PDB file of C-alpha atoms in Angstrom:
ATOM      1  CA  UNK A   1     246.974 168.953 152.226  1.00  0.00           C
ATOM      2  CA  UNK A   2     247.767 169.512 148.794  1.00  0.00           C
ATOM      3  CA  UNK A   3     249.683 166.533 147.442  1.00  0.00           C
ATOM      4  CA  UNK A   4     251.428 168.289 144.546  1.00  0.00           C
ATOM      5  CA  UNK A   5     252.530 172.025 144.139  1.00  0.00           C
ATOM      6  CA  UNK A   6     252.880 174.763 141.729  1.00  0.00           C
ATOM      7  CA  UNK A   7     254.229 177.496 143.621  1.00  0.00           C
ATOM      8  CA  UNK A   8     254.847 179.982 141.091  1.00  0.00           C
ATOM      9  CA  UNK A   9     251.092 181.261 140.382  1.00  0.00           C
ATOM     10  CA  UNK A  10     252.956 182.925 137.168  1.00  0.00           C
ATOM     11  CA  UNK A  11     255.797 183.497 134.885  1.00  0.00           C
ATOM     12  CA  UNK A  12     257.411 185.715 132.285  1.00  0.00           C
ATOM     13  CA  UNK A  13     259.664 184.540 129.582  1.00  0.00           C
ATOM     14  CA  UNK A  14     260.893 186.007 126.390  1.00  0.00           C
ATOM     15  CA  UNK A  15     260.094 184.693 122.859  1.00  0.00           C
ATOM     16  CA  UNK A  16     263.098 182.395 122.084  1.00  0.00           C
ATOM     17  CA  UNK A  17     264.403 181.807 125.200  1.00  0.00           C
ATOM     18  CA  UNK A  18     264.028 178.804 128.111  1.00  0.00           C
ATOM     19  CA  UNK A  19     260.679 178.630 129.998  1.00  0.00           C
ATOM     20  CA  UNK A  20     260.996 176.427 133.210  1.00  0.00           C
ATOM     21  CA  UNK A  21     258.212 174.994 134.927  1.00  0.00           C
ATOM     22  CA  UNK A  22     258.328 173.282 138.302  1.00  0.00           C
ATOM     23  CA  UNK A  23     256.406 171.239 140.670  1.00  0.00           C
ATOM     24  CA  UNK A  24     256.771 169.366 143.799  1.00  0.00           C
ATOM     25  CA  UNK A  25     255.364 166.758 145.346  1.00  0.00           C
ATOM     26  CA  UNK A  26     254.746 164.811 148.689  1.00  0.00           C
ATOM     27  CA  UNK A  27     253.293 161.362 148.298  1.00  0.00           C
ATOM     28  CA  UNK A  28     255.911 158.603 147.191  1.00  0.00           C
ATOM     29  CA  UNK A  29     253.355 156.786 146.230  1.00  0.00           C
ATOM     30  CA  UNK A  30     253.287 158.496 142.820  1.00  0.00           C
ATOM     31  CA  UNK A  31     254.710 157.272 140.365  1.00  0.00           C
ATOM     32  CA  UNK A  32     253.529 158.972 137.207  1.00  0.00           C
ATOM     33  CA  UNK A  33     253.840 162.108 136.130  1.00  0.00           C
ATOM     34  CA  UNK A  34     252.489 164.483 133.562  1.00  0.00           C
ATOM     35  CA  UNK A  35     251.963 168.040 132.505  1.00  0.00           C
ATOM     36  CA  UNK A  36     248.866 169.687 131.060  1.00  0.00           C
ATOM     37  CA  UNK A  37     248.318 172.968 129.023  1.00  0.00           C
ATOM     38  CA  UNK A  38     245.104 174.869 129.133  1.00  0.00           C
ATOM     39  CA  UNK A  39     244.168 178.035 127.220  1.00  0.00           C
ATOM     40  CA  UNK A  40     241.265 180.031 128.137  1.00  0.00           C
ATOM     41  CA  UNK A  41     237.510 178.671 127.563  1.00  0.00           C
ATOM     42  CA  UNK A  42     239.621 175.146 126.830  1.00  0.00           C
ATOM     43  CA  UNK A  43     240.376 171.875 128.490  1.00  0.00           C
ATOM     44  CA  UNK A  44     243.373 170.975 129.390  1.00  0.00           C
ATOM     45  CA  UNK A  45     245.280 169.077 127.127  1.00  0.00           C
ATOM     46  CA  UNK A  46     247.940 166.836 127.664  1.00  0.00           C
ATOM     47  CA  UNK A  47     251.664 167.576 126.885  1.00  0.00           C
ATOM     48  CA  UNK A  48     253.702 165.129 128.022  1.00  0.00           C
ATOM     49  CA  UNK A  49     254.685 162.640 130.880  1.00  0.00           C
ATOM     50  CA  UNK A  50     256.998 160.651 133.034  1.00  0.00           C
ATOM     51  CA  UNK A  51     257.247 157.447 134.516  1.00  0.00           C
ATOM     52  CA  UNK A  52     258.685 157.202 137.978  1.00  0.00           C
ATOM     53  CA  UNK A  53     261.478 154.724 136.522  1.00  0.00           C
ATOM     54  CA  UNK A  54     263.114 157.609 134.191  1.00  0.00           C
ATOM     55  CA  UNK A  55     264.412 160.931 135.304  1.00  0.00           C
ATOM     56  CA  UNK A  56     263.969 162.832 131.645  1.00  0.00           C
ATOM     57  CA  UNK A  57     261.884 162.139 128.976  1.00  0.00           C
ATOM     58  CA  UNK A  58     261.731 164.537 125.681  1.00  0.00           C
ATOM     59  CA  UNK A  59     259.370 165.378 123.122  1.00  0.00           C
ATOM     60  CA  UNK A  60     260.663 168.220 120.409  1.00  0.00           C
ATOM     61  CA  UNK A  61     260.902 171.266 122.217  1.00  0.00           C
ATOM     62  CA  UNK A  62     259.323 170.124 125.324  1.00  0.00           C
ATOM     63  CA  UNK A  63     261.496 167.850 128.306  1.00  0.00           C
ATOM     64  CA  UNK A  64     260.176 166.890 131.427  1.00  0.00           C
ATOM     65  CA  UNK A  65     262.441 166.056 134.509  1.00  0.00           C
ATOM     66  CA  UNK A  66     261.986 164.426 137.221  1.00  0.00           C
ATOM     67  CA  UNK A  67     264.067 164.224 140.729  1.00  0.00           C
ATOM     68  CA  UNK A  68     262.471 161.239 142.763  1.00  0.00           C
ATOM     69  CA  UNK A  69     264.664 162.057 145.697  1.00  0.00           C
ATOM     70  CA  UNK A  70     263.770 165.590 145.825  1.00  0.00           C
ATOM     71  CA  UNK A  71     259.858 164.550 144.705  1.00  0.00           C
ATOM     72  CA  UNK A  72     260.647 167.439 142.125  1.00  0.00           C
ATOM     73  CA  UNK A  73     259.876 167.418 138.480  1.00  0.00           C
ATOM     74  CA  UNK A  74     260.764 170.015 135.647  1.00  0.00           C
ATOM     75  CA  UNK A  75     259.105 171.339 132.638  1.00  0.00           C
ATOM     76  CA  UNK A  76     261.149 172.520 130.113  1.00  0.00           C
ATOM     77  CA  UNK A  77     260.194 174.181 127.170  1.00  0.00           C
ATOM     78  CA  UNK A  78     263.145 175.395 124.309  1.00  0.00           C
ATOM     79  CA  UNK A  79     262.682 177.557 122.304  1.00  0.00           C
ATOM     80  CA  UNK A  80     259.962 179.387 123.925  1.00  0.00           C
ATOM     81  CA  UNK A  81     257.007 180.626 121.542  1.00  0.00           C
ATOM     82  CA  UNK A  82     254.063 183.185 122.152  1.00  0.00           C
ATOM     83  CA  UNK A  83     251.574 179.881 121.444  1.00  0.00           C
ATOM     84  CA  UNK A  84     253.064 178.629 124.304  1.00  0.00           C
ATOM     85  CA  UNK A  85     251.214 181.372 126.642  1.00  0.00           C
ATOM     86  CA  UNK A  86     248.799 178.850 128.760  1.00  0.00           C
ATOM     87  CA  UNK A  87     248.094 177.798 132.149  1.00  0.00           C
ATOM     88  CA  UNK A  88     250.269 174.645 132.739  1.00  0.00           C
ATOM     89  CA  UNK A  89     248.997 172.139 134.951  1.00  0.00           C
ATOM     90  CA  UNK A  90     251.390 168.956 136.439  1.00  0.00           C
ATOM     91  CA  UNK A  91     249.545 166.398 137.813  1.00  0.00           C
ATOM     92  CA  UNK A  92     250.963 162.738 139.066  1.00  0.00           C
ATOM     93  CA  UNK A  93     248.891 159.466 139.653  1.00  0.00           C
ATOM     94  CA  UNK A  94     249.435 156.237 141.489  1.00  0.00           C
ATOM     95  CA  UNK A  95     248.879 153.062 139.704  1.00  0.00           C
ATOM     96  CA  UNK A  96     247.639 150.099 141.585  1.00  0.00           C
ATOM     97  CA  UNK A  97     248.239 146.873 140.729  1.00  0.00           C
ATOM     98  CA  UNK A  98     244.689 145.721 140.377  1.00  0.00           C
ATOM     99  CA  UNK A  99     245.218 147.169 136.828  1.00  0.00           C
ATOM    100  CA  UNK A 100     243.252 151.186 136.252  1.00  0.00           C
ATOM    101  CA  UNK A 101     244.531 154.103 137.990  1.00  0.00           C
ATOM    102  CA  UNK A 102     243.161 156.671 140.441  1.00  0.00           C
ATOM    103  CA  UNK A 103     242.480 160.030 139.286  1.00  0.00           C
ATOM    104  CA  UNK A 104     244.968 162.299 138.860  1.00  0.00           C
ATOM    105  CA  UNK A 105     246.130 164.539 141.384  1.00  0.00           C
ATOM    106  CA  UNK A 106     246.805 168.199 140.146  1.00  0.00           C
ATOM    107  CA  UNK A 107     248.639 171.198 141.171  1.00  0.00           C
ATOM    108  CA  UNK A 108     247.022 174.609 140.538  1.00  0.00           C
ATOM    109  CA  UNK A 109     248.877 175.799 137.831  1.00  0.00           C
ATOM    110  CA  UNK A 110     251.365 178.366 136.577  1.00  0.00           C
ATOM    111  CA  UNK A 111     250.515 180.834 134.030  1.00  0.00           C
ATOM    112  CA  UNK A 112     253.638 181.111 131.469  1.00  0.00           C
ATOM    113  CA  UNK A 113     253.174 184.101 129.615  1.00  0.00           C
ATOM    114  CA  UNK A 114     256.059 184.521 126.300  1.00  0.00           C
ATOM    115  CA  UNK A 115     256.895 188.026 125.761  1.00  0.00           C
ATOM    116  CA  UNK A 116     257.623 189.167 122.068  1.00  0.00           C
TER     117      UNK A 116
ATOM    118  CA  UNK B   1     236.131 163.309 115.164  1.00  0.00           C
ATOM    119  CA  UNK B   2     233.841 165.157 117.714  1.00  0.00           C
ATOM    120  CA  UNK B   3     235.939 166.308 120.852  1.00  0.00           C
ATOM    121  CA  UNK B   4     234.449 165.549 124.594  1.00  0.00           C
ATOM    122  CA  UNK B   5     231.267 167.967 124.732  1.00  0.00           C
ATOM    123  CA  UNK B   6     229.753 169.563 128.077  1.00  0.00           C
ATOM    124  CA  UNK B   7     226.837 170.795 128.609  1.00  0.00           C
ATOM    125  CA  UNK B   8     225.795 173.607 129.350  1.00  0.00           C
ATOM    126  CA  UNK B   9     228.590 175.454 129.259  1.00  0.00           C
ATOM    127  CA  UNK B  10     227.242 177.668 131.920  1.00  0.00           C
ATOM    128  CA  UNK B  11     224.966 177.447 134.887  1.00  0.00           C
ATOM    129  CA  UNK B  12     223.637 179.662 137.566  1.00  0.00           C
ATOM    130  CA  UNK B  13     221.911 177.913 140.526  1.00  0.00           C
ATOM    131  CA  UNK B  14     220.488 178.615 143.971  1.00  0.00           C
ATOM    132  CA  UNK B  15     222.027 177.480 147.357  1.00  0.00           C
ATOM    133  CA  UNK B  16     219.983 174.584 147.886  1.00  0.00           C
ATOM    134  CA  UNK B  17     218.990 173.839 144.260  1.00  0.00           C
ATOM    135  CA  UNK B  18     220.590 170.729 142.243  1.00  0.00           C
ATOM    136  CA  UNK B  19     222.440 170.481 139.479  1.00  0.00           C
ATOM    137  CA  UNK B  20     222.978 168.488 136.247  1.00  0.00           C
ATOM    138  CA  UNK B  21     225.828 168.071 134.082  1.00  0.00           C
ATOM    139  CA  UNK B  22     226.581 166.718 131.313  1.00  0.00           C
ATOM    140  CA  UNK B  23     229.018 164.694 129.302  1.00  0.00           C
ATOM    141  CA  UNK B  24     229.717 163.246 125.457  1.00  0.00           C
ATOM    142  CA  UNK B  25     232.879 161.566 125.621  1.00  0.00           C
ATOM    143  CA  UNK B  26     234.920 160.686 122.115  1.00  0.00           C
ATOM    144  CA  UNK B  27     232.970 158.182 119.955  1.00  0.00           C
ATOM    145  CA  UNK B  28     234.426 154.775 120.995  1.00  0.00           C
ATOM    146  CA  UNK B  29     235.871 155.879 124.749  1.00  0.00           C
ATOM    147  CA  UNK B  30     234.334 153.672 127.589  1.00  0.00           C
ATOM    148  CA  UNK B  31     236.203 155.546 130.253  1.00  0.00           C
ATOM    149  CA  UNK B  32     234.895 159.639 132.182  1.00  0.00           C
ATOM    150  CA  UNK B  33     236.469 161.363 134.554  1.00  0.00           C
ATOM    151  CA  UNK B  34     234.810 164.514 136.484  1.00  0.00           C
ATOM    152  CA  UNK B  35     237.048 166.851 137.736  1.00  0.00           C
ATOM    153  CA  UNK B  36     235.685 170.516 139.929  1.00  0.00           C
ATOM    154  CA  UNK B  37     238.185 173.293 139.653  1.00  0.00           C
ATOM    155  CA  UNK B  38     237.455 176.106 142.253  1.00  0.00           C
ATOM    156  CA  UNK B  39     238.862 179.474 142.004  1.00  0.00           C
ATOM    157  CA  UNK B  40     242.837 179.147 143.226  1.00  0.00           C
ATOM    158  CA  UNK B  41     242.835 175.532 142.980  1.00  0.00           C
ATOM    159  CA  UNK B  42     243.938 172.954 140.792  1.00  0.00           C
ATOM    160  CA  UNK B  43     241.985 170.112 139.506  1.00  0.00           C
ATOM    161  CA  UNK B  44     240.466 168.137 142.130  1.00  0.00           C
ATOM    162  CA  UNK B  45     239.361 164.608 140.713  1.00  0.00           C
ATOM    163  CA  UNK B  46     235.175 163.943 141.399  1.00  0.00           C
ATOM    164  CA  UNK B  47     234.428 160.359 139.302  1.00  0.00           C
ATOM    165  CA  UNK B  48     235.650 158.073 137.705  1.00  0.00           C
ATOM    166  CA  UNK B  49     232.933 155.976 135.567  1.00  0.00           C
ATOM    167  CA  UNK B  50     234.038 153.149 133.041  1.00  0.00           C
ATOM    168  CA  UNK B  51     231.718 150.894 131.149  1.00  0.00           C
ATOM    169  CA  UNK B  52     228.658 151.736 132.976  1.00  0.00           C
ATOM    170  CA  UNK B  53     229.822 151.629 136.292  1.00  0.00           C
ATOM    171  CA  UNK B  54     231.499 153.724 138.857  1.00  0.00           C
ATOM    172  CA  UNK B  55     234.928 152.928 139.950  1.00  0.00           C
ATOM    173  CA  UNK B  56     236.480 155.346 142.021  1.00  0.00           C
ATOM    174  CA  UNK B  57     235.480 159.244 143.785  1.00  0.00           C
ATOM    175  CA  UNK B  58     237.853 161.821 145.204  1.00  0.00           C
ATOM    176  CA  UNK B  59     236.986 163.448 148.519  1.00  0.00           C
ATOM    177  CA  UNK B  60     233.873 164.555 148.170  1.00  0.00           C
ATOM    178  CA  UNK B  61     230.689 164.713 150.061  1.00  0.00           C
ATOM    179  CA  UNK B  62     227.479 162.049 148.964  1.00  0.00           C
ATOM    180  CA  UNK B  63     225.981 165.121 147.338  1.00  0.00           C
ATOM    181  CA  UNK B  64     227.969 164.851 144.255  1.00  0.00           C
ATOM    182  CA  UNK B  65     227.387 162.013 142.834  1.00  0.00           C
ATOM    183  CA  UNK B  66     226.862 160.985 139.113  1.00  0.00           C
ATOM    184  CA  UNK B  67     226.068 158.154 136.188  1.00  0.00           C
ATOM    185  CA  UNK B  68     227.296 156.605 132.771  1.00  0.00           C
ATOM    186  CA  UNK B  69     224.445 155.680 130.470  1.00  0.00           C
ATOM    187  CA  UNK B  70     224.907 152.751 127.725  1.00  0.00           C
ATOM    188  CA  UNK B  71     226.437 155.155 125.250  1.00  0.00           C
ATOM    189  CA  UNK B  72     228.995 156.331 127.668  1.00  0.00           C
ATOM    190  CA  UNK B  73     227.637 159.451 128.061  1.00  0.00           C
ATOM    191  CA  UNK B  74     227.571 160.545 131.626  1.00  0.00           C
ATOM    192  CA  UNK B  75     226.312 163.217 134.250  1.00  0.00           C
ATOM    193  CA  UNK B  76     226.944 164.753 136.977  1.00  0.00           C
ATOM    194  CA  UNK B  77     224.712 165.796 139.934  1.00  0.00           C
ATOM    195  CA  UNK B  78     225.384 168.133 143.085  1.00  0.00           C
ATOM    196  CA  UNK B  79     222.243 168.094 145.322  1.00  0.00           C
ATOM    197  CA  UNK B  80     222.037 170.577 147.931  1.00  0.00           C
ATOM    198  CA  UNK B  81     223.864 173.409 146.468  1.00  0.00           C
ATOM    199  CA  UNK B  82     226.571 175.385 148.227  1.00  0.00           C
ATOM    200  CA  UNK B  83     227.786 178.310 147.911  1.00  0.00           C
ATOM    201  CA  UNK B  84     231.591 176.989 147.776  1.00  0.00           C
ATOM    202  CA  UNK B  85     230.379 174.319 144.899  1.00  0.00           C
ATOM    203  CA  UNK B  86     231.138 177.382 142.444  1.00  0.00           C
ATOM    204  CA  UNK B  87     233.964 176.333 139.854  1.00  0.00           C
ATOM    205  CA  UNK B  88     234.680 175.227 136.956  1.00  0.00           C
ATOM    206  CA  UNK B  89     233.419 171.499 136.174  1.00  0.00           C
ATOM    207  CA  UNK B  90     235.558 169.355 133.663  1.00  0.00           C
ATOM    208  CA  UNK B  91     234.921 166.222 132.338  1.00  0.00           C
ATOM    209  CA  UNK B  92     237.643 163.819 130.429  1.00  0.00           C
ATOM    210  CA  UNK B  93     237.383 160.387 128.648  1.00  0.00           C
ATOM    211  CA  UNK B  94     239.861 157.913 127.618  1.00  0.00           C
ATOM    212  CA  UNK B  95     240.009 155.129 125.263  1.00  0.00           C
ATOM    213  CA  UNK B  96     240.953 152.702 128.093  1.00  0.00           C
ATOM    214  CA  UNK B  97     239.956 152.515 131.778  1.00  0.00           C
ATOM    215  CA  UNK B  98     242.417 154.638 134.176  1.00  0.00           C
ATOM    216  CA  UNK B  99     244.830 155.221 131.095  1.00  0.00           C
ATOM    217  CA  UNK B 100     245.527 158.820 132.053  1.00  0.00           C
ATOM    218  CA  UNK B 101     248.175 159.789 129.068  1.00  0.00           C
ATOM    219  CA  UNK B 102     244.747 159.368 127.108  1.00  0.00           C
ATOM    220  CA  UNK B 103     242.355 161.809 128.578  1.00  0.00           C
ATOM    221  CA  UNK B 104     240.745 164.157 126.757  1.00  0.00           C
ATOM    222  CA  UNK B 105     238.964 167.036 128.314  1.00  0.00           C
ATOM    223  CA  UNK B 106     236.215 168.788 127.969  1.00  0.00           C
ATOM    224  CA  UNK B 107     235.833 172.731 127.764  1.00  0.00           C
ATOM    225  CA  UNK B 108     233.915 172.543 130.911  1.00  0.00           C
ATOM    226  CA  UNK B 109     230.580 173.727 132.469  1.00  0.00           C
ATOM    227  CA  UNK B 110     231.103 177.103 134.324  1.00  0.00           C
ATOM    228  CA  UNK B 111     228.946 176.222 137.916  1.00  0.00           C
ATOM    229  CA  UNK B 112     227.765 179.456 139.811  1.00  0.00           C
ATOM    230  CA  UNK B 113     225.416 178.935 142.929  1.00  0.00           C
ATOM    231  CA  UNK B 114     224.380 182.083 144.334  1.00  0.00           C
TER     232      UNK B 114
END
C-alpha cells in the first residue's frame, strides 16, 4: 500500500512558465513533508519542506503547499528553468515523540522536463 | 567538504550470492540511512544507523541487514540474493539523528543480481 503518491510519472513545462508538482497521501500520521530533486547518476537532494502546522512555505522560486484535509501537497516552481529538468521526489515522515524520526516515506517520482 | 561516497558504484551478483555495500557519510555526521529504489518505485527506507547502533528498518526481510563502524562509516549486506533485490541502493547521512531536512545522499550503488 503505497503511503504517498506521485501519480503523474511525467511532465512538460515551458521555460518561464509555472511547473506544478503534486502528491497525495494516506497516513495522518504524517506530519512532515518535503520534496527532493534528483538528476541522473545523482542523489537526491533536498529542496524544500513543510511542517504539518503550515499550509505554504516559500523559498525563492520554489513554494510548497500543503492541504491537510485533502492529505494533498503542492510543488510549485516560478519561473520555470531548463536546470530545473529532474526527477522530483516528495516524501513525508512521522515524528515520534521519543525524539528521532522514522525514515522517510517516498513517492516514486515525477519527471519535470522544461522545454526551451 | 567530501560529499556521502558509495561504493561501488556498480555491482553484478548471482541469485544466491551476497552482497556488500558501502558507505562514507560527511566528515562529522553520526547519523545513515539506506534506502533500495527498484525500477517504478520510489524510495523505500532499509536502515537507519546512528552512533554505532541501529535504530530503526523498513519492511524488509532479515536478509538485509547492515552495520556502522566507529567512524560512521557503514554497510550494507543482502544475503541470499534475489532476483527482485535489483535497484538502485542509496545511502544518506545527517548531522543529527532522524533530522531528515539534513540528509545528504549518496550517488548510489547500482545492484544487479542475475
Amino acid at each position: 500500500d503505497q503511503q504517498v503518491k506521485q501519480n503523474s510519472p511525467s511532465l512538460s513545462v515551458q521555460e518561464g512558465r509555472i511547473s506544478i508538482l503534486n502528491c497525495d497521501y494516506t497516513n495522518s500520521m504524517f506530519d512532515y513533508f518535503l520534496w527532493y530533486k534528483k538528476y541522473p547518476a545523482e542523489g537526491p537532494t533536498f529542496l524544500i519542506s513543510i511542517s504539518s502546522i503550515k499550509d505554504k512555505n516559500e523559498d525563492g522560486r520554489f513554494t510548497v503547499f500543503l492541504n491537510k484535509s485533502a492529505k494533498h501537497l503542492s510543488l510549485h516552481i516560478v519561473p520555470s528553468q531548463p536546470g530545473d529538468s529532474a526527477v522530483y521526489f516528495c516524501a513525508a515522515r512521522i515524528e515520534y515523540s521519543g525524539g528521532g524520526a522514522d525514515g522517510l516515506t517516498f513517492g516514486k517520482g515525477t519527471h519535470l522536463i522544461i522545454q526551451p | 567538504e567530501a560529499g556521502v561516497t558509495q561504493s561501488p558504484t556498480h555491482l553484478i551478483k548471482t541469485r544466491g550470492q551476497q552482497a556488500t555495500l558501502r558507505c562514507s557519510p560527511i566528515s562529522g555526521h553520526t547519523s545513515v540511512y539506506w534506502y533500495q529504489q527498484a525500477l517504478g518505485l520510489g524510495l523505500q527506507f532499509l536502515l537507519w544507523y546512528d552512533e554505532g547502533e541501529e535504530r530503526n528498518r523498513g519492511n524488509f526481510p532479515p536478509r538485509f541487514s547492515g552495520r556502522q563502524f566507529p567512524n560512521y562509516s557503514s554497510e550494507l549486506n543482502v544475503n541470499a540474493l534475489e532476483l527482485e533485490d535489483s535497484a538502485l541502493y542509496l545511502c544518506a547521512s545527517s548531522l543529527e539523528m532522524g533530522i531528515t531536512d539534513g540528509y545528504t545522499f549518496g550517488s548510489g550503488t547500482r545492484l544487479t543480481v542475475v
